[in-house]
Amino acid sequence: MRLLEERICEEGKVLGDDILKVDGFINQQVDPQLMLEIGKEFANHFKDRGITKIATIESSGIAPALMTAMEMEVPLIIMKKSPSKVLKTDFYNTEVVSFTKGTSYELTVSKSHISEEDHVLIIDDFLANGEASTGAIRLIRKANATIAGLGILIEKSFQPGREKLEEAKVEVYSLARIASLIGGNIQFKQN
Ligand code: 5GP
């Protein structure tokens, strides 16, 4: 998506050789107009798939996921990150390792909002090692719901997330694919 790639070039900051900071328009301050265009793009790409729900992981996925849900006229489910392993019987839960923080957390979703009839489109901000996305997929599969696809804003294609998802037979649609961040240079991968 050209609009997103241009914004990344203008405002993205590279930390080390593998972290891209996009705090000015995605992670800390959110550009609603950009999120609306992203929502339209995902809705258009995944139309005709019988999607009944959008799901995302709190918190950075919420803005683009909400715009996608609005465009597709379906509800948004927010998967919560919970630090404790307290047993909650009315929730599905799974453990996820956080790439950026080097910690792990429990991802949970309420059993009452997802069922085997659902076709779920997962939206998230980044795809890196694929731990967050594969965790979200595990949770949705615990509810016996169908994964309709995964919509990602920024894929770091030099990390193994996409391969893991393809192995899990999930269609990944990434709006910006980054081939390399080495030396602080943002190189996009051509589709
Ligand atoms: P994964 O589980 O695919 O390794 O990482 C996905 C999560 O880690 C994303 O939801 C995002 O929160 C965070 N993340 C991974 N890489 C980056 C990055 O380069 N920049 C930012 N801002 N977040 C990242």
Short mmCIF file of C-alpha atoms and ligand atoms in Angstrom, two decimals:
data_model
loop_
_atom_site.label_atom_id
_atom_site.label_comp_id
_atom_site.label_asym_id
_atom_site.label_seq_id
_atom_site.Cartn_x
_atom_site.Cartn_y
_atom_site.Cartn_z
CA MET A 1 0.00 0.00 0.00
CA ARG A 2 1.73 3.06 -1.31
CA LEU A 3 0.27 5.45 1.25
CA LEU A 4 1.64 3.39 4.15
CA GLU A 5 5.04 2.84 2.52
CA GLU A 6 5.42 6.60 1.92
CA ARG A 7 4.53 7.34 5.53
CA ILE A 8 7.05 4.76 6.78
CA CYS A 9 9.76 6.40 4.61
CA GLU A 10 8.86 9.88 5.87
CA GLU A 11 8.44 9.16 9.58
CA GLY A 12 9.69 5.65 10.41
CA LYS A 13 12.83 5.37 12.55
CA VAL A 14 15.10 2.34 12.56
CA LEU A 15 16.53 1.04 15.84
CA GLY A 16 19.48 -1.30 15.46
CA ASP A 17 19.11 -3.46 12.37
CA ASP A 18 15.69 -4.94 13.00
CA ILE A 19 13.25 -2.61 14.82
CA LEU A 20 11.12 -0.02 13.05
CA LYS A 21 9.56 2.70 15.20
CA VAL A 22 6.31 4.10 13.86
CA ASP A 23 5.18 5.88 17.02
CA GLY A 24 4.03 9.03 15.22
CA PHE A 25 1.20 7.41 13.24
CA ILE A 26 0.57 3.84 14.50
CA ASN A 27 1.87 2.94 17.95
CA GLN A 28 1.65 6.03 20.17
CA GLN A 29 -0.06 8.69 18.12
CA VAL A 30 -2.58 7.29 15.63
CA ASP A 31 -3.44 8.85 12.28
CA PRO A 32 -7.19 8.18 11.91
CA GLN A 33 -7.29 9.06 8.21
CA LEU A 34 -4.51 6.57 7.46
CA MET A 35 -6.31 3.95 9.61
CA LEU A 36 -9.50 4.54 7.63
CA GLU A 37 -7.67 3.96 4.32
CA ILE A 38 -6.08 0.82 5.79
CA GLY A 39 -9.52 -0.41 6.90
CA LYS A 40 -10.87 0.12 3.37
CA GLU A 41 -7.91 -1.74 1.85
CA PHE A 42 -8.35 -4.78 4.12
CA ALA A 43 -12.13 -4.76 3.65
CA ASN A 44 -11.70 -4.69 -0.12
CA HIS A 45 -9.04 -7.41 -0.15
CA PHE A 46 -11.00 -9.79 2.10
CA LYS A 47 -14.49 -9.13 0.72
CA ASP A 48 -16.45 -12.20 -0.43
CA ARG A 49 -14.82 -14.40 2.26
CA GLY A 50 -17.90 -14.54 4.48
CA ILE A 51 -16.11 -12.78 7.33
CA THR A 52 -18.28 -12.53 10.45
CA LYS A 53 -15.77 -10.96 12.87
CA ILE A 54 -12.52 -9.02 12.99
CA ALA A 55 -10.09 -9.89 15.79
CA THR A 56 -7.01 -8.06 17.02
CA ILE A 57 -4.54 -8.03 19.87
CA GLU A 58 -4.58 -5.04 22.20
CA SER A 59 -3.45 -2.32 21.83
CA SER A 60 -1.83 -1.23 18.56
CA GLY A 61 -4.01 -3.43 16.36
CA ILE A 62 -7.24 -1.87 17.62
CA ALA A 63 -7.30 1.26 15.44
CA PRO A 64 -6.84 -0.43 12.03
CA ALA A 65 -8.97 -3.41 13.12
CA LEU A 66 -11.84 -1.14 14.15
CA MET A 67 -11.75 0.67 10.80
CA THR A 68 -11.77 -2.69 8.99
CA ALA A 69 -14.70 -3.87 11.13
CA MET A 70 -16.58 -0.67 10.36
CA GLU A 71 -16.01 -1.06 6.61
CA MET A 72 -17.04 -4.74 6.69
CA GLU A 73 -19.95 -4.05 9.05
CA VAL A 74 -18.99 -6.81 11.49
CA PRO A 75 -18.02 -6.72 15.21
CA LEU A 76 -14.45 -6.34 16.48
CA ILE A 77 -13.06 -8.76 19.07
CA ILE A 78 -10.10 -7.57 21.17
CA MET A 79 -7.78 -10.25 22.51
CA LYS A 80 -6.36 -9.15 25.84
CA LYS A 81 -2.82 -9.52 27.15
CA SER A 82 -2.93 -10.67 30.74
CA PRO A 83 0.24 -10.92 32.88
CA SER A 84 -0.99 -13.64 35.22
CA LYS A 85 -1.89 -17.24 34.62
CA VAL A 86 -5.05 -17.05 36.72
CA LEU A 87 -7.45 -19.69 35.47
CA LYS A 88 -10.46 -18.08 33.85
CA THR A 89 -12.97 -20.70 32.76
CA ASP A 90 -15.00 -18.36 30.55
CA PHE A 91 -11.92 -17.40 28.50
CA TYR A 92 -9.75 -19.19 25.96
CA ASN A 93 -6.09 -18.52 26.69
CA THR A 94 -2.65 -19.19 25.21
CA GLU A 95 0.92 -18.11 25.96
CA VAL A 96 2.72 -15.71 23.60
CA VAL A 97 6.39 -14.65 23.63
CA SER A 98 6.80 -10.89 23.05
CA PHE A 99 9.52 -10.04 20.52
CA THR A 100 9.90 -6.37 21.48
CA LYS A 101 9.81 -6.81 25.25
CA GLY A 102 11.56 -10.16 25.57
CA THR A 103 8.80 -11.40 27.90
CA SER A 104 5.83 -13.70 27.60
CA TYR A 105 2.18 -13.00 28.25
CA GLU A 106 -1.12 -14.79 28.34
CA LEU A 107 -3.43 -13.93 25.45
CA THR A 108 -7.12 -14.33 26.27
CA VAL A 109 -10.46 -14.01 24.53
CA SER A 110 -13.92 -14.35 26.00
CA LYS A 111 -15.71 -17.57 25.02
CA SER A 112 -18.99 -15.70 24.71
CA HIS A 113 -17.95 -13.65 21.65
CA ILE A 114 -16.59 -16.33 19.35
CA SER A 115 -18.07 -19.59 18.13
CA GLU A 116 -17.57 -22.31 15.53
CA GLU A 117 -19.82 -20.44 13.10
CA ASP A 118 -17.41 -17.50 12.92
CA HIS A 119 -15.07 -16.69 10.03
CA VAL A 120 -12.48 -14.44 11.60
CA LEU A 121 -10.10 -11.95 9.99
CA ILE A 122 -7.16 -11.16 12.29
CA ILE A 123 -5.58 -7.70 12.02
CA ASP A 124 -2.28 -6.69 13.68
CA ASP A 125 0.26 -3.89 13.36
CA PHE A 126 3.50 -5.88 12.87
CA LEU A 127 4.47 -9.35 11.73
CA ALA A 128 8.00 -10.23 12.85
CA ASN A 129 8.64 -13.69 14.29
CA GLY A 130 4.96 -14.52 14.11
CA GLU A 131 4.51 -15.29 17.80
CA ALA A 132 1.65 -12.83 18.32
CA SER A 133 -0.15 -13.89 15.14
CA THR A 134 0.25 -17.62 15.73
CA GLY A 135 -1.00 -17.07 19.30
CA ALA A 136 -4.09 -15.27 17.98
CA ILE A 137 -4.68 -18.15 15.53
CA ARG A 138 -4.36 -20.74 18.32
CA LEU A 139 -6.98 -18.88 20.36
CA ILE A 140 -9.46 -18.64 17.51
CA ARG A 141 -8.95 -22.29 16.66
CA LYS A 142 -9.67 -23.18 20.31
CA ALA A 143 -13.16 -21.80 19.66
CA ASN A 144 -13.36 -23.98 16.50
CA ALA A 145 -13.89 -20.82 14.46
CA THR A 146 -12.42 -20.50 10.94
CA ILE A 147 -9.47 -18.21 10.24
CA ALA A 148 -10.38 -16.25 7.10
CA GLY A 149 -6.97 -14.57 6.87
CA LEU A 150 -4.47 -12.28 8.52
CA GLY A 151 -4.13 -8.57 7.67
CA ILE A 152 -0.82 -6.99 8.70
CA LEU A 153 0.19 -3.34 8.44
CA ILE A 154 3.96 -3.87 8.45
CA GLU A 155 5.63 -7.20 7.74
CA LYS A 156 9.33 -7.55 8.42
CA SER A 157 9.96 -10.09 5.68
CA PHE A 158 13.50 -10.78 6.88
CA GLN A 159 12.02 -12.42 10.00
CA PRO A 160 10.29 -15.83 9.92
CA GLY A 161 6.67 -14.85 10.72
CA ARG A 162 5.25 -15.17 7.21
CA GLU A 163 6.72 -18.66 6.68
CA LYS A 164 5.23 -19.83 9.99
CA LEU A 165 1.80 -18.58 8.97
CA GLU A 166 2.00 -20.08 5.52
CA GLU A 167 2.90 -23.40 7.17
CA ALA A 168 -0.22 -22.96 9.31
CA LYS A 169 -2.18 -22.52 6.02
CA VAL A 170 -3.24 -18.94 6.79
CA GLU A 171 -3.40 -16.31 4.03
CA VAL A 172 -1.31 -13.27 4.98
CA TYR A 173 -1.98 -9.89 3.38
CA SER A 174 0.63 -7.31 4.42
CA LEU A 175 0.27 -3.67 3.38
CA ALA A 176 4.01 -2.91 3.64
CA ARG A 177 6.69 -5.60 3.38
CA ILE A 178 10.15 -4.68 4.59
CA ALA A 179 13.05 -6.58 3.08
CA SER A 180 15.77 -5.00 5.22
CA LEU A 181 16.45 -2.33 7.85
CA ILE A 182 20.23 -2.79 7.82
CA GLY A 183 22.24 0.39 8.34
CA GLY A 184 19.05 2.32 9.09
CA ASN A 185 17.89 2.04 5.45
CA ILE A 186 14.30 0.96 4.95
CA GLN A 187 14.13 -1.36 1.92
CA PHE A 188 10.75 -2.61 0.79
CA LYS A 189 10.17 -6.03 -0.69
CA GLN A 190 8.39 -5.94 -4.04
CA ASN A 191 5.34 -8.22 -4.27
P1 5GP B 1 6.00 -11.19 16.44
O1 5GP B 1 5.17 -11.91 17.46
O2 5GP B 1 5.52 -11.38 15.03
O3 5GP B 1 7.48 -11.46 16.61
O4 5GP B 1 5.88 -9.64 16.77
C1 5GP B 1 4.64 -9.05 16.67
C2 5GP B 1 4.46 -7.97 17.69
O5 5GP B 1 5.70 -7.42 18.17
C3 5GP B 1 3.70 -6.83 17.07
O6 5GP B 1 2.35 -6.91 17.40
C4 5GP B 1 4.38 -5.59 17.62
O7 5GP B 1 3.71 -5.19 18.78
C5 5GP B 1 5.76 -6.02 18.02
N1 5GP B 1 6.84 -5.72 17.04
C6 5GP B 1 7.63 -6.61 16.41
N2 5GP B 1 8.55 -6.00 15.66
C7 5GP B 1 8.34 -4.68 15.79
C8 5GP B 1 8.98 -3.51 15.24
O8 5GP B 1 9.96 -3.55 14.46
N3 5GP B 1 8.45 -2.31 15.60
C9 5GP B 1 7.39 -2.20 16.45
N4 5GP B 1 6.95 -0.96 16.72
N5 5GP B 1 6.77 -3.27 17.00
C10 5GP B 1 7.24 -4.50 16.67
#
